[in-house]
PDB file of C-alpha atoms in Angstrom:
ATOM      1  CA  MET A 144     -34.141 137.216 332.390  1.00 44.00           C
ATOM      2  CA  LYS A 145     -37.395 137.166 331.265  1.00 52.00           C
ATOM      3  CA  LYS A 146     -38.155 137.946 327.588  1.00 56.00           C
ATOM      4  CA  ASN A 147     -41.097 140.295 326.639  1.00 58.00           C
ATOM      5  CA  ASN A 148     -43.398 138.320 323.882  1.00 60.00           C
ATOM      6  CA  LYS A 149     -45.552 141.498 323.144  1.00 64.00           C
ATOM      7  CA  GLY A 150     -45.709 141.334 319.393  1.00 65.00           C
ATOM      8  CA  TRP A 151     -43.996 137.961 319.094  1.00 66.00           C
ATOM      9  CA  PHE A 152     -45.450 135.123 317.027  1.00 63.00           C
ATOM     10  CA  LYS A 153     -46.560 132.281 318.883  1.00 65.00           C
ATOM     11  CA  LYS A 154     -46.539 128.819 317.742  1.00 69.00           C
ATOM     12  CA  LYS A 155     -50.056 127.147 316.768  1.00 69.00           C
ATOM     13  CA  HIS A 156     -51.829 130.007 316.119  1.00 64.00           C
ATOM     14  CA  LYS A 157     -54.457 130.038 313.366  1.00 63.00           C
ATOM     15  CA  THR A 158     -52.962 132.480 310.911  1.00 66.00           C
ATOM     16  CA  ASN A 159     -56.501 133.272 309.508  1.00 65.00           C
ATOM     17  CA  LEU A 160     -57.966 133.913 313.129  1.00 68.00           C
ATOM     18  CA  GLY A 161     -61.170 132.166 312.314  1.00 66.00           C
ATOM     19  CA  ARG A 162     -61.796 133.513 309.014  1.00 71.00           C
ATOM     20  CA  LYS A 163     -63.627 131.203 306.686  1.00 76.00           C
ATOM     21  CA  ARG A 164     -63.300 131.420 302.651  1.00 78.00           C
ATOM     22  CA  PRO A 165     -66.615 132.090 301.309  1.00 80.00           C
ATOM     23  CA  ASP A 166     -68.337 129.493 299.468  1.00 84.00           C
ATOM     24  CA  THR A 167     -68.619 129.322 295.695  1.00 85.00           C
ATOM     25  CA  SER A 168     -72.575 130.681 295.598  1.00 86.00           C
ATOM     26  CA  GLU A 169     -71.304 133.628 297.553  1.00 85.00           C
ATOM     27  CA  ARG A 170     -68.441 134.388 295.313  1.00 85.00           C
ATOM     28  CA  MET A 171     -70.816 134.302 292.205  1.00 88.00           C
ATOM     29  CA  LYS A 172     -72.735 136.779 294.182  1.00 88.00           C
ATOM     30  CA  GLY A 173     -70.152 139.061 294.229  1.00 83.00           C
ATOM     31  CA  ASN A 174     -68.949 138.481 290.807  1.00 86.00           C
ATOM     32  CA  GLN A 175     -72.866 139.434 289.690  1.00 89.00           C
ATOM     33  CA  ILE A 176     -72.791 142.580 291.799  1.00 88.00           C
ATOM     34  CA  ASN A 177     -69.621 143.404 289.914  1.00 86.00           C
ATOM     35  CA  LYS A 178     -70.815 142.814 286.675  1.00 89.00           C
ATOM     36  CA  GLY A 179     -71.643 145.891 284.574  1.00 87.00           C
ATOM     37  CA  ARG A 180     -69.510 148.191 286.616  1.00 88.00           C
ATOM     38  CA  PRO A 181     -66.613 150.047 284.428  1.00 87.00           C
ATOM     39  CA  SER A 182     -63.180 149.370 285.581  1.00 85.00           C
ATOM     40  CA  SER A 183     -61.597 151.626 287.646  1.00 85.00           C
ATOM     41  CA  ARG A 184     -58.666 151.756 285.308  1.00 82.00           C
ATOM     42  CA  LYS A 185     -60.984 152.765 282.318  1.00 84.00           C
ATOM     43  CA  GLY A 186     -59.897 155.707 280.056  1.00 85.00           C
ATOM     44  CA  LYS A 187     -56.768 155.695 282.175  1.00 81.00           C
ATOM     45  CA  GLU A 188     -53.058 154.992 280.501  1.00 76.00           C
ATOM     46  CA  PHE A 189     -50.867 152.529 281.575  1.00 77.00           C
ATOM     47  CA  TRP A 190     -47.721 153.287 283.320  1.00 77.00           C
ATOM     48  CA  GLY A 191     -44.977 152.806 280.421  1.00 87.00           C
ATOM     49  CA  ILE A 192     -41.884 153.973 278.845  1.00 88.00           C
ATOM     50  CA  LYS A 193     -43.712 157.100 277.867  1.00 89.00           C
ATOM     51  CA  GLN A 194     -44.851 158.003 281.508  1.00 88.00           C
ATOM     52  CA  ARG A 195     -41.795 157.064 282.875  1.00 88.00           C
ATOM     53  CA  GLU A 196     -39.903 159.288 280.691  1.00 92.00           C
ATOM     54  CA  GLU A 197     -42.176 162.201 281.131  1.00 92.00           C
ATOM     55  CA  ILE A 198     -41.900 161.798 285.522  1.00 91.00           C
ATOM     56  CA  SER A 199     -37.777 161.752 284.852  1.00 92.00           C
ATOM     57  CA  ARG A 200     -38.124 164.692 282.983  1.00 95.00           C
ATOM     58  CA  ARG A 201     -40.099 166.653 285.697  1.00 94.00           C
ATOM     59  CA  GLN A 202     -37.901 165.279 288.420  1.00 93.00           C
ATOM     60  CA  LYS A 203     -34.702 166.363 286.733  1.00 95.00           C
ATOM     61  CA  GLY A 204     -33.570 169.781 288.047  1.00 93.00           C
ATOM     62  CA  LYS A 205     -34.973 168.981 291.398  1.00 93.00           C
ATOM     63  CA  HIS A 206     -32.913 169.168 294.727  1.00 93.00           C
ATOM     64  CA  ASN A 207     -33.452 167.813 298.560  1.00 93.00           C
ATOM     65  CA  SER A 208     -33.161 170.238 300.949  1.00 96.00           C
ATOM     66  CA  PRO A 209     -29.578 170.380 302.796  1.00 95.00           C
ATOM     67  CA  ASN A 210     -31.851 168.817 305.774  1.00 96.00           C
ATOM     68  CA  THR A 211     -33.007 165.967 303.876  1.00 95.00           C
ATOM     69  CA  GLU A 212     -29.276 165.432 302.744  1.00 94.00           C
ATOM     70  CA  PHE A 213     -27.825 165.466 305.659  1.00 96.00           C
ATOM     71  CA  LYS A 214     -30.346 162.895 307.026  1.00 95.00           C
ATOM     72  CA  LYS A 215     -29.060 160.394 304.156  1.00 93.00           C
ATOM     73  CA  GLY A 216     -25.752 160.802 304.754  1.00 93.00           C
ATOM     74  CA  GLN A 217     -26.404 159.515 308.443  1.00 94.00           C
ATOM     75  CA  THR A 218     -27.234 156.487 307.060  1.00 93.00           C
ATOM     76  CA  SER A 219     -24.855 155.725 304.515  1.00 92.00           C
ATOM     77  CA  GLY A 220     -22.190 153.332 304.273  1.00 90.00           C
ATOM     78  CA  LYS A 221     -21.019 152.124 307.400  1.00 91.00           C
ATOM     79  CA  LYS A 222     -23.629 154.027 309.324  1.00 92.00           C
ATOM     80  CA  ASN A 223     -26.544 152.023 308.058  1.00 91.00           C
ATOM     81  CA  SER A 224     -27.902 149.382 310.106  1.00 90.00           C
ATOM     82  CA  ASN A 225     -27.590 146.572 307.439  1.00 89.00           C
ATOM     83  CA  TRP A 226     -24.227 147.282 307.069  1.00 89.00           C
ATOM     84  CA  LYS A 227     -22.289 144.182 306.667  1.00 86.00           C
ATOM     85  CA  GLY A 228     -18.511 145.104 306.820  1.00 85.00           C
ATOM     86  CA  GLY A 229     -18.306 145.971 303.419  1.00 83.00           C
ATOM     87  CA  ILE A 230     -18.536 142.354 301.893  1.00 83.00           C
ATOM     88  CA  THR A 231     -18.457 141.579 298.366  1.00 81.00           C
ATOM     89  CA  PRO A 232     -19.142 138.088 297.159  1.00 85.00           C
ATOM     90  CA  ILE A 233     -15.746 136.716 295.397  1.00 87.00           C
ATOM     91  CA  ASN A 234     -18.183 135.953 292.217  1.00 89.00           C
ATOM     92  CA  ALA A 235     -19.196 139.745 291.814  1.00 88.00           C
ATOM     93  CA  LYS A 236     -15.219 140.542 292.308  1.00 89.00           C
ATOM     94  CA  ILE A 237     -14.512 138.333 289.435  1.00 92.00           C
ATOM     95  CA  ARG A 238     -17.192 139.276 286.900  1.00 91.00           C
ATOM     96  CA  ALA A 239     -16.256 143.002 287.904  1.00 92.00           C
ATOM     97  CA  SER A 240     -12.252 142.332 286.956  1.00 94.00           C
ATOM     98  CA  THR A 241     -10.623 143.760 283.673  1.00 94.00           C
ATOM     99  CA  GLU A 242      -9.078 140.322 283.133  1.00 94.00           C
ATOM    100  CA  TYR A 243     -12.508 138.517 283.270  1.00 94.00           C
ATOM    101  CA  LYS A 244     -13.989 141.137 280.880  1.00 93.00           C
ATOM    102  CA  GLU A 245     -10.930 140.867 278.111  1.00 94.00           C
ATOM    103  CA  MET A 246     -11.178 137.101 278.505  1.00 94.00           C
ATOM    104  CA  ILE A 247     -14.974 136.934 278.008  1.00 93.00           C
ATOM    105  CA  ILE A 248     -14.480 139.507 274.732  1.00 93.00           C
ATOM    106  CA  LEU A 249     -11.613 137.098 273.706  1.00 93.00           C
ATOM    107  CA  VAL A 250     -13.938 134.070 274.202  1.00 93.00           C
ATOM    108  CA  ASP A 251     -16.533 135.543 271.817  1.00 92.00           C
ATOM    109  CA  PHE A 252     -13.528 136.287 269.349  1.00 90.00           C
ATOM    110  CA  VAL A 253     -12.728 133.085 268.742  1.00 91.00           C
ATOM    111  CA  ILE A 254     -16.141 131.472 269.034  1.00 90.00           C
ATOM    112  CA  LYS A 255     -17.476 133.794 266.146  1.00 88.00           C
ATOM    113  CA  LEU A 256     -14.318 132.862 264.262  1.00 88.00           C
ATOM    114  CA  GLU A 257     -14.850 129.173 264.390  1.00 87.00           C
ATOM    115  CA  GLU A 258     -18.588 129.589 263.212  1.00 85.00           C
ATOM    116  CA  GLY A 259     -17.617 131.668 260.354  1.00 72.00           C
TER     117      GLY A 259
END
């Protein structure tokens, strides 16, 4: 059976396809052209906690259409192409267990007693 190589990466090909990086004088020309231009972000606020809270406030109460909800259900869990059989790393299971959490609390308590 012959494999179709269309779109596959072929070895020994140059990744930059002959493009050369401009030398320092050309880069300096670009710097000089942009000097004095205002920044594209000038006068705009940065995305921070305030903006996140505003966006989440606006999104509250919005619902997806039944069609969208149906599509989401079609690719959830075992029906997803990335499903790996419901494996959970043993370390994650241990750390999520109640016995482990109780042991951590006890160890923290003992350390505090020894310090104080």
